[in-house]
Short mmCIF file of C-alpha atoms in Angstrom, two decimals:
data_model
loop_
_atom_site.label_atom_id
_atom_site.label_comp_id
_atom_site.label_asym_id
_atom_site.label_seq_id
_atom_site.Cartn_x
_atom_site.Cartn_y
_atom_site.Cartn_z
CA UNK P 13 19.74 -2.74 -4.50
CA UNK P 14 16.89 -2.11 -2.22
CA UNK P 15 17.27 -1.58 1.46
CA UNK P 16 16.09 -5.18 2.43
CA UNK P 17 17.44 -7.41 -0.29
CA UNK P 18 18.09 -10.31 1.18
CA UNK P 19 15.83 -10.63 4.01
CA UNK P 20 13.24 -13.26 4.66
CA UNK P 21 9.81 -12.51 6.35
CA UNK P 22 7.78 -15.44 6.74
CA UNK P 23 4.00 -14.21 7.55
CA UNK P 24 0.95 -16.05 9.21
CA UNK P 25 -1.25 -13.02 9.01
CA UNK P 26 -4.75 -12.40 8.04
CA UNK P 27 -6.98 -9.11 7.71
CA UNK P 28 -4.68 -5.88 7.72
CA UNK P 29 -2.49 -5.12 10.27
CA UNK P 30 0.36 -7.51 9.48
CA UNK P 31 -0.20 -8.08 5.77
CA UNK P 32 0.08 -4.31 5.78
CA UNK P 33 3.07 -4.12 8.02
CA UNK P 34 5.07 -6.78 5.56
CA UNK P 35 3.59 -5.73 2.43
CA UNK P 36 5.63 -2.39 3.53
CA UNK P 37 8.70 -4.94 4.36
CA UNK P 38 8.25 -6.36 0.97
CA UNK P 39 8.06 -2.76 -1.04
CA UNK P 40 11.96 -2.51 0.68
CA UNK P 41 12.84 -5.84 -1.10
CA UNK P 42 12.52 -8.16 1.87
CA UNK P 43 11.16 -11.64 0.22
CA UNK P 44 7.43 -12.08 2.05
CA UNK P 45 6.18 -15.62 2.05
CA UNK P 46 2.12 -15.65 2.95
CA UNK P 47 1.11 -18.38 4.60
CA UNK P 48 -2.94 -18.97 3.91
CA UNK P 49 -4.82 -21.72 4.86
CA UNK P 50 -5.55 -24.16 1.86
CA UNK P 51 -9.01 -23.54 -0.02
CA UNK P 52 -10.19 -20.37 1.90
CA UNK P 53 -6.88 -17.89 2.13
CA UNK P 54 -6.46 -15.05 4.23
CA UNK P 55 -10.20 -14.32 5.14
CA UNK P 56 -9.44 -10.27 3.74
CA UNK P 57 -9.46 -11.77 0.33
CA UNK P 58 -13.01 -12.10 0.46
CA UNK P 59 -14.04 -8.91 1.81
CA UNK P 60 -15.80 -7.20 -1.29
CA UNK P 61 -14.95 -7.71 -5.32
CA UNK P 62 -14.28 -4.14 -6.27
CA UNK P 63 -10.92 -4.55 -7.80
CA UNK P 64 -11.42 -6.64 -10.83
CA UNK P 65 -13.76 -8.76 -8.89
CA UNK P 66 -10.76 -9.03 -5.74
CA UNK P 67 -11.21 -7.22 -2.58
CA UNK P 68 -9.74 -3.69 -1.98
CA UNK P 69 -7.97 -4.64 1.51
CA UNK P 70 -6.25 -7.98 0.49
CA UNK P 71 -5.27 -5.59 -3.04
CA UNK P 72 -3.98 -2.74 -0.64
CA UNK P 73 -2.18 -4.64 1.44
CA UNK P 74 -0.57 -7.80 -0.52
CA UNK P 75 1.73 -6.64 -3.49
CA UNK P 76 4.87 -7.79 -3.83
CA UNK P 77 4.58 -11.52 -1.48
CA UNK P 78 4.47 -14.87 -2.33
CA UNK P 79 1.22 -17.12 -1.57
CA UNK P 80 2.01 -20.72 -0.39
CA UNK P 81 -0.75 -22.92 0.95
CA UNK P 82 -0.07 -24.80 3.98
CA UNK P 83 -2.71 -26.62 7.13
CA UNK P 84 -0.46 -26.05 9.78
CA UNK P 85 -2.43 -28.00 12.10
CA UNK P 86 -0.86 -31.13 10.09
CA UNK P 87 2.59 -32.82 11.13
CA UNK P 88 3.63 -32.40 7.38
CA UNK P 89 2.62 -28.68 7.34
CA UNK P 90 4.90 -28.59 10.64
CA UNK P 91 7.90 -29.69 9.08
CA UNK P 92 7.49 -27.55 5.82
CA UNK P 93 7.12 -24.46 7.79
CA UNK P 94 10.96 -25.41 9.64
CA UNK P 95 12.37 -25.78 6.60
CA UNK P 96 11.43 -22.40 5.69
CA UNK P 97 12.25 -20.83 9.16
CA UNK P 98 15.27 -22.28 9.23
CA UNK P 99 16.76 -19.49 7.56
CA UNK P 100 14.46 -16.79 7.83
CA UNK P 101 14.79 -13.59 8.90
CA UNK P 102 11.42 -12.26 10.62
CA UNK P 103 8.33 -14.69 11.52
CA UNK P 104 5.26 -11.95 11.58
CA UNK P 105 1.71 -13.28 12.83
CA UNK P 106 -1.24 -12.18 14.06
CA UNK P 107 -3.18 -15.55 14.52
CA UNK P 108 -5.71 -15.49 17.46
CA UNK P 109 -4.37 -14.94 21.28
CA UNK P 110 -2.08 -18.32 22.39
CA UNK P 111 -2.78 -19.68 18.40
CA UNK P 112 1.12 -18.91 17.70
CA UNK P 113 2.15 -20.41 21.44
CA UNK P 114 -0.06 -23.27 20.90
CA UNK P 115 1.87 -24.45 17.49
CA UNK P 116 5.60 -24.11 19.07
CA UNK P 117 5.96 -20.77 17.37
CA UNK P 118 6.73 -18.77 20.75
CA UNK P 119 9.35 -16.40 20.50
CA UNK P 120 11.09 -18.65 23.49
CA UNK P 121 11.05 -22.25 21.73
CA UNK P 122 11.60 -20.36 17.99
CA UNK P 123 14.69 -18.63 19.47
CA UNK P 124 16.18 -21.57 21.25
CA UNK P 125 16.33 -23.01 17.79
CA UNK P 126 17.26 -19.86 15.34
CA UNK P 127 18.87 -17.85 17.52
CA UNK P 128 19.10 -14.90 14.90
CA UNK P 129 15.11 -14.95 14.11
CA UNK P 130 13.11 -12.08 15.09
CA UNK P 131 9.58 -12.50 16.09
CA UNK P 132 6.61 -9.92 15.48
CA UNK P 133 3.37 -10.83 17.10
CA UNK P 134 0.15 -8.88 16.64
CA UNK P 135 -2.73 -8.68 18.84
CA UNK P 136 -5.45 -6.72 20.09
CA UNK P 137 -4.43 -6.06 23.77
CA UNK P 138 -1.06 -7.69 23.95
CA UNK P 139 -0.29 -11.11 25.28
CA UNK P 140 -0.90 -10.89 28.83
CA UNK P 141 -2.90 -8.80 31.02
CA UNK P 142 -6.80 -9.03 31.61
CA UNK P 143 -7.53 -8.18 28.26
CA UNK P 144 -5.86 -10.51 26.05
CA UNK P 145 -8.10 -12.64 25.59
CA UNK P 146 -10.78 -10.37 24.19
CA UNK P 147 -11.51 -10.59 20.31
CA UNK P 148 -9.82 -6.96 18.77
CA UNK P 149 -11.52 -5.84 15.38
CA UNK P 150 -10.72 -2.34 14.25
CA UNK P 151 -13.70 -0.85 15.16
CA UNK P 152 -13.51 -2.31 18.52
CA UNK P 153 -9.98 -0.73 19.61
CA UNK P 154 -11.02 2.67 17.68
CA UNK P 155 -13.69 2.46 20.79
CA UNK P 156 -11.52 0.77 23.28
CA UNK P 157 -9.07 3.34 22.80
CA UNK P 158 -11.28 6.70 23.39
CA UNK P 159 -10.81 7.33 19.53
CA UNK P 160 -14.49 7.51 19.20
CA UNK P 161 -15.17 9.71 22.00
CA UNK P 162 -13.21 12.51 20.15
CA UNK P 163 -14.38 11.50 16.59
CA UNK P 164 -17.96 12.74 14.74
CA UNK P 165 -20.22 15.16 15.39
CA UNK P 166 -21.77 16.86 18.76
CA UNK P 167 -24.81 14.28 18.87
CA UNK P 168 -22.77 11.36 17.80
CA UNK P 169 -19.58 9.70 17.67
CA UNK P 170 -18.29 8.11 14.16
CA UNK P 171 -15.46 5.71 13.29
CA UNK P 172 -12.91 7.02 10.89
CA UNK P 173 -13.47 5.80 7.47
CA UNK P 174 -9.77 3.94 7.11
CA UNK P 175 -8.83 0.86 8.92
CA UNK P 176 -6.68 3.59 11.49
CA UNK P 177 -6.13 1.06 14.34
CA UNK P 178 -4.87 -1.80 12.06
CA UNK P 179 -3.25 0.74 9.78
CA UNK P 180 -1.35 1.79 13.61
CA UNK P 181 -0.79 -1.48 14.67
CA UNK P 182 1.11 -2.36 11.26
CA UNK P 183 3.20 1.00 11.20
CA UNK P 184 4.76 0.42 14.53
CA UNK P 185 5.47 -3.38 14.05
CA UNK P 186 7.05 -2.35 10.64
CA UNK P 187 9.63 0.32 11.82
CA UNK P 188 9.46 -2.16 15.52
CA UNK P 189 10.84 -5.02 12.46
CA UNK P 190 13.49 -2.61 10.76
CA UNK P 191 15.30 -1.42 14.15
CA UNK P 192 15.14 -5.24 15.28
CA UNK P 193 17.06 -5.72 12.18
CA UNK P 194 19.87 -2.72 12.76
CA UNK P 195 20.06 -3.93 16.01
CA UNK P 196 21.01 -7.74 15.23
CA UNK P 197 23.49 -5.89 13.20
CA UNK P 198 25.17 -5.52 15.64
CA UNK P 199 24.71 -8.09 18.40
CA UNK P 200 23.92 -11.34 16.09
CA UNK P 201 20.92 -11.83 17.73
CA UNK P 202 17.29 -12.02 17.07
CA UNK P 203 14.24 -10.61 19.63
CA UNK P 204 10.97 -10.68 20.38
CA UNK P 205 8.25 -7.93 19.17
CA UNK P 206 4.91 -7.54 21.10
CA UNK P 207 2.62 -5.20 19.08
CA UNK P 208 -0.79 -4.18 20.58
CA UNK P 209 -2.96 -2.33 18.77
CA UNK P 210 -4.61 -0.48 21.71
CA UNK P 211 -1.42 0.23 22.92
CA UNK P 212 -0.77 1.83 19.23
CA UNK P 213 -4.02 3.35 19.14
CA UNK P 214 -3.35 5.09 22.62
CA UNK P 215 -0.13 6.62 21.45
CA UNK P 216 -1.98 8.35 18.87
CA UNK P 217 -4.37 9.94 21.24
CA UNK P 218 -1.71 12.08 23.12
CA UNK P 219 -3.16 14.95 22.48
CA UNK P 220 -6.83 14.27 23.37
CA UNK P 221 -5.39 12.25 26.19
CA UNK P 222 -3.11 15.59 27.62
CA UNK P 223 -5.81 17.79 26.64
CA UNK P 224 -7.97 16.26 29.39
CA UNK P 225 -5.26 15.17 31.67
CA UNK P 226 -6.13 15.79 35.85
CA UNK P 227 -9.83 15.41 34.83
CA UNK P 228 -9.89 18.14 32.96
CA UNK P 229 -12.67 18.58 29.99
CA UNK P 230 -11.96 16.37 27.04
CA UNK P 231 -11.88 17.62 23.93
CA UNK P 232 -15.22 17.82 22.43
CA UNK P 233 -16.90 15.76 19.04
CA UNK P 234 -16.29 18.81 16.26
CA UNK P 235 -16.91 16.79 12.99
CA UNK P 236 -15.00 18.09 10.21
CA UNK P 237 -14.01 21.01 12.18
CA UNK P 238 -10.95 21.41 14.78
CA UNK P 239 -12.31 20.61 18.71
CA UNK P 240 -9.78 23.45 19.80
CA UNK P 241 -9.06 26.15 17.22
CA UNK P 242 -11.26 28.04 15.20
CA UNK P 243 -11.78 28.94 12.79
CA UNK P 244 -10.45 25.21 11.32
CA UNK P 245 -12.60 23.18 9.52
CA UNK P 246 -14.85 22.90 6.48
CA UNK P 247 -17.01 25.99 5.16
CA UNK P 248 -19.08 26.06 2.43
CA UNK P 249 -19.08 28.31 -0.86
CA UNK P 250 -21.03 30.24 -2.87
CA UNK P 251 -20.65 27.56 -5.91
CA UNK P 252 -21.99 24.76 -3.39
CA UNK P 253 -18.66 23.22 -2.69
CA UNK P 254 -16.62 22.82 0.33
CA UNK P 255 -13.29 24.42 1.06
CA UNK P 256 -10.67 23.34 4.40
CA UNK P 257 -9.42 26.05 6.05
CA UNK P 258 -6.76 26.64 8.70
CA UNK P 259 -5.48 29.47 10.67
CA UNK P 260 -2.56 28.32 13.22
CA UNK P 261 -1.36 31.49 15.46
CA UNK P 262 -2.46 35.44 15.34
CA UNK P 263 -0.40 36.26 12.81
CA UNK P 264 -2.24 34.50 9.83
CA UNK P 265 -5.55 35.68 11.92
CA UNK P 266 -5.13 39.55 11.24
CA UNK P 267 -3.44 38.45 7.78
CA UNK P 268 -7.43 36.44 7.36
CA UNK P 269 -9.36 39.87 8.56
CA UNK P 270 -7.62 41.88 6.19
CA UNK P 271 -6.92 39.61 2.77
CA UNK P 272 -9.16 37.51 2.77
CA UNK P 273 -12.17 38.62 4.74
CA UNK P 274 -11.71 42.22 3.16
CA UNK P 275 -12.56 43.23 7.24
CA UNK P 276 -9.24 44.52 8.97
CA UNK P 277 -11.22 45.69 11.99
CA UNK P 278 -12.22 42.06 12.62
CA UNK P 279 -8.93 41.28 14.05
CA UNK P 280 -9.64 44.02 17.17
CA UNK P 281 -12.99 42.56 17.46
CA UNK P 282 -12.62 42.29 21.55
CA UNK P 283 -15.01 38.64 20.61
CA UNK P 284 -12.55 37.75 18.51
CA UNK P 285 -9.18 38.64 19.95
CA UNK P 286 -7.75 35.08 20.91
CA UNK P 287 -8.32 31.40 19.78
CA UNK P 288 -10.14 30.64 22.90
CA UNK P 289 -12.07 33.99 22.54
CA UNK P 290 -12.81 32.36 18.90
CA UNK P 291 -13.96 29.49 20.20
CA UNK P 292 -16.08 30.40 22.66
CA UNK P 293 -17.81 33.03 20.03
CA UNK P 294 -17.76 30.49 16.90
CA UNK P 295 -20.93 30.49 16.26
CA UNK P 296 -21.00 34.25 15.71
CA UNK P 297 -17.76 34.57 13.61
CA UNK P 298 -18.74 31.35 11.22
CA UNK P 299 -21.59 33.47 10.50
CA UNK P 300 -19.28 36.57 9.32
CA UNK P 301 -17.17 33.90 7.84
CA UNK P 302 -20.30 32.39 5.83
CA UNK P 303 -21.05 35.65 4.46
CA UNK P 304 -17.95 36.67 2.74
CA UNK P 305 -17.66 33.11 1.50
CA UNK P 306 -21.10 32.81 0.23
CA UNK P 307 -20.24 35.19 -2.71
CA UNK P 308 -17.41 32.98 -3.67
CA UNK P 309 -16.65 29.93 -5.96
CA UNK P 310 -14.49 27.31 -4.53
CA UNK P 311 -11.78 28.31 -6.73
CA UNK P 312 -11.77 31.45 -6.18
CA UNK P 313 -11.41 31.25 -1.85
CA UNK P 314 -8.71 29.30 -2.87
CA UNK P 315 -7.20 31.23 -4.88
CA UNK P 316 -7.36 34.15 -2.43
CA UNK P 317 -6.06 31.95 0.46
CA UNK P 318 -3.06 30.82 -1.23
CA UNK P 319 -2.03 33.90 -2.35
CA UNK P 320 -1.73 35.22 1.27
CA UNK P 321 -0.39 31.95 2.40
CA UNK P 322 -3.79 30.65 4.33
CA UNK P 323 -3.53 26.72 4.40
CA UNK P 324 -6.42 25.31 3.08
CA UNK P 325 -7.53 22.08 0.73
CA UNK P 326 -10.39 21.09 -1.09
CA UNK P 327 -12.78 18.50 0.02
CA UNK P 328 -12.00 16.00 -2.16
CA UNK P 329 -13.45 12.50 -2.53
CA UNK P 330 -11.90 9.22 -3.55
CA UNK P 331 -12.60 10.19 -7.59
CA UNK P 332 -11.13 13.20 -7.00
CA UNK P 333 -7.62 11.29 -5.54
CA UNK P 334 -7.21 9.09 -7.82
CA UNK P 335 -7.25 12.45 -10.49
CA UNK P 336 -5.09 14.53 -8.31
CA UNK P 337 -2.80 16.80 -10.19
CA UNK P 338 -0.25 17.23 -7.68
CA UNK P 339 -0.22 12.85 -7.46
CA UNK P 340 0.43 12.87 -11.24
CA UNK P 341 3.04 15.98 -11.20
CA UNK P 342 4.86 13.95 -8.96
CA UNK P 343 4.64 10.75 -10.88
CA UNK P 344 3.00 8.76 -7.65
CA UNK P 345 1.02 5.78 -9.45
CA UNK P 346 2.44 2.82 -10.81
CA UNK P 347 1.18 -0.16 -12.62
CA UNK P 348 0.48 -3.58 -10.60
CA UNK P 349 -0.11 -7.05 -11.62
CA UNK P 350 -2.60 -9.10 -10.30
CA UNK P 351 -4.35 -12.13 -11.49
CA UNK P 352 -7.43 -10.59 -12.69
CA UNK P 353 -5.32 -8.00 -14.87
CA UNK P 354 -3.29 -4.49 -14.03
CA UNK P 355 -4.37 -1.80 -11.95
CA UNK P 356 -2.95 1.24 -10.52
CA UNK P 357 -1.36 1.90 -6.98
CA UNK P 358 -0.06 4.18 -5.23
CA UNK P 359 3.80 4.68 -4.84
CA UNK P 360 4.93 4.15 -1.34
CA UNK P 361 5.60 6.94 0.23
CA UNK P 362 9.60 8.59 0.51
CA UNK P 363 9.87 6.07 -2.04
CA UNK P 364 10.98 7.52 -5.69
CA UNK P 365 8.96 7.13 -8.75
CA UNK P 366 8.60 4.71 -11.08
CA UNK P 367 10.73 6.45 -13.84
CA UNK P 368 13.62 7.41 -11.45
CA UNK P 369 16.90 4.83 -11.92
CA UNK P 370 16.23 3.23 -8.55
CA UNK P 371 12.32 1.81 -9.25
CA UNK P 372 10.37 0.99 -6.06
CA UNK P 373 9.18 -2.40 -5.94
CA UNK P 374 5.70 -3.01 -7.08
CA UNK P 375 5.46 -6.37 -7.81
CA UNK P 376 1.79 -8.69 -8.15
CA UNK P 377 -0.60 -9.22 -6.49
CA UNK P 378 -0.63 -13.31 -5.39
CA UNK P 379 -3.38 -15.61 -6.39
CA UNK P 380 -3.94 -18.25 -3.14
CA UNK P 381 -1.38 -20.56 -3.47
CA UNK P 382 0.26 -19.32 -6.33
CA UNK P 383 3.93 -20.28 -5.60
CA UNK P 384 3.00 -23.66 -3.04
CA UNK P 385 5.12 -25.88 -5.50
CA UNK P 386 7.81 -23.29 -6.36
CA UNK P 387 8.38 -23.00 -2.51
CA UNK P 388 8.07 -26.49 -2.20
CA UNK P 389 10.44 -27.53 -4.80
CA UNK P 390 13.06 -24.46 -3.25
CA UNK P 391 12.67 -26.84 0.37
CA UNK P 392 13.64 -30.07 -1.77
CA UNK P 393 10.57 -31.59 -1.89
CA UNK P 394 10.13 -34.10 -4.91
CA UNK P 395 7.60 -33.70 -7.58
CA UNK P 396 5.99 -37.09 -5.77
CA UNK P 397 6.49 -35.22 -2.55
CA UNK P 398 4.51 -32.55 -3.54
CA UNK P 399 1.89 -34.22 -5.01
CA UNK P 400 1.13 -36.17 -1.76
CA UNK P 401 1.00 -33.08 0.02
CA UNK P 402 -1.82 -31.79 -2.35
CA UNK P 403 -3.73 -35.13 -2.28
CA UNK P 404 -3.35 -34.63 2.15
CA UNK P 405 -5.00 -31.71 2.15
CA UNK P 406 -1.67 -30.46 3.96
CA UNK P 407 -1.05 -27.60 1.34
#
């Protein structure tokens, strides 16, 4: 038995942050009906064709839900969505700002009627305030939110190359969704979830934010390298490769001077003596750096590192990932259905592998509309029923 057997989520959601928040839902076993508009779909599913000629986000973020067609701007559409809220657990959306109001699906008028329904909505900037109004693409609230400011190198700034603000938005209104659900445990009653993704964005710049609180100096662009410690960051080797490394207190910094920089006298360098001393002279101690791990491979620096307990990781790119050795130890992939064949995924995380007795749920990938007459059929709709729904354009 998984951990949400049993629970209904229906979800009006396009793009990433809610179909990733109930895809998440769904890996626990809760039953995720997708709601796409007939012909077209959720608008993610035609991002690119790299996965068997279907796009990587609606792949990423879909597994495991059910696809029913349905116009809901039709009176028939109206009353086929009821019947399936009428004993739902969790209505998700993240239609446009006032779309969800403007159909009756308020958290007010929704709760009057199913008292024990709760209600995640997914915006931008959050339903109110001067802001909500304002179109909210990832990109957008990765500025909005100072992300940028913080993010890329000295003479520019740079997005981050994941989806971080919808990925934000969808964590919080997924764990937001399970303690709504311990808490109608024990009070019978549904609520209401706002989730903004600046808001969620924000949260994640705490330390920036603190770092430059009582207008003090924000932390400055660093690339690949740490804004406030050093040495942290990326540094090349003598085999033309690219090794991460990390030093966290003064303890692994004379352990670095002696073990792995072969220089013990480095660590009384008066330059050198503190982080902030290290900062301020980086320049001048990436150059010592440089030179010790010039005559290195890649392998070798690591090797060295680890055996003195020096964090570090390789630079790896996607190729690399999908080939990782530690990934496979662990048995972290698992085979997915979809309708253009099987591909691999990655096992959710805390979740156990594929071979253990309690399998995670990785279930296929939906074509559009894929269970519309299943679903229909479930809600007692007649085979003539159903085909005058199709012929109205309604699903």
């Amino acid at each position: 038995m998984r951990p949400l057997d049993g629970i209904k989520v229906i979800a009006l959601e396009h793009a990433i942050a809610a179909p990733f928040c109930t895809r998440q839902l769904a890996d626990l076993g809760a039953r995720v009906i997708k709601i796409e508009r007939p012909g077209a779909g959720d608008f993610a599913r035609a991002y690119d064709a790299r996965v068997n000629g279907m796009s990587s986000h609606f792949v990423w973020t879909n597994r495991s839900k059910e696809s029913l067609t349905l116009d809901l701007k039709q009176d028939a559409a109206q009353s086929v969505l009821h019947d399936l809220l009428a004993d739902a657990d969790v209505l998700v959306q993240n239609l446009a700002p006032g779309a969800a109001d403007r159909l009756g699906l308020s958290y007010e008028v929704l709760s009057a009627r199913y008292p024990r329904i709760i209600v995640c909505g997914i915006s931008g900037y959050g339903p109110d305030g001067p802001y909500r109004d304002k179109k909210a693409y990832d990109l957008l609230i990765q500025s909005e939110s100072g992300f940028l400011s913080v993010t890329g190198s000295p003479e520019a700034s740079a997005k981050a190359g994941c989806s971080i603000a919808d990925i934000a938005a969808g964590m919080y209104a997924y764990t937001n969704i399970l303690s709504a659900l311990i808490q109608r445990g024990k009070t019978g009653k549904g609520s209401r979830i706002d989730i903004s993704m600046l808001e969620c964005m924000v949260e994640w710049m705490g330390f920036p934010l603190y770092y430059a609180v009582d207008d003090q100096t924000p932390p400055p662009r660093a690339g690949a390298a740490h804004a406030t410690i050093f040495p942290y960051g990326p540094f090349e080797t003598g085999d033309g490769k690219t090794v991460m490394l990390g030093l966290q207190n003064e303890r692994e910094w004379k352990i670095f001077c002696d073990k792995v920089l072969e220089q013990p006298a480095l660590a009384e360098d008066a330059r050198f003596a503190s982080n902030p001393k290290r900062l301020e002279n980086r320049d001048a101690l990436r150059a010592i750096i440089r030179e010790v791990f010039m005559r290195l491979s890649a392998p070798q620096l690591v090797s060295r590192l680890d055996a003195v307990g020096i964090a570090n990781a390789n630079l790896n790119e996607m190729h690399d990932v999908w080939q990782h050795a530690q990934l496979a130890a662990r048995e972290r992939w698992a085979n997915v259905a979809t309708p253009n064949g099987t591909i691999k995924a990655p096992i959710p995380p805390g979740m156990p592998s594929a071979s253990a007795a309690f399998a995670p749920r990785m279930d296929p990938i939906p074509a559009l509309g894929q269970h519309t007459d299943a679903i229909l059929t479930e809600l007692g709709r007649t085979s003539a029923q159903i085909e005058a729904l199709h012929a109205a354009q309604v699903v």
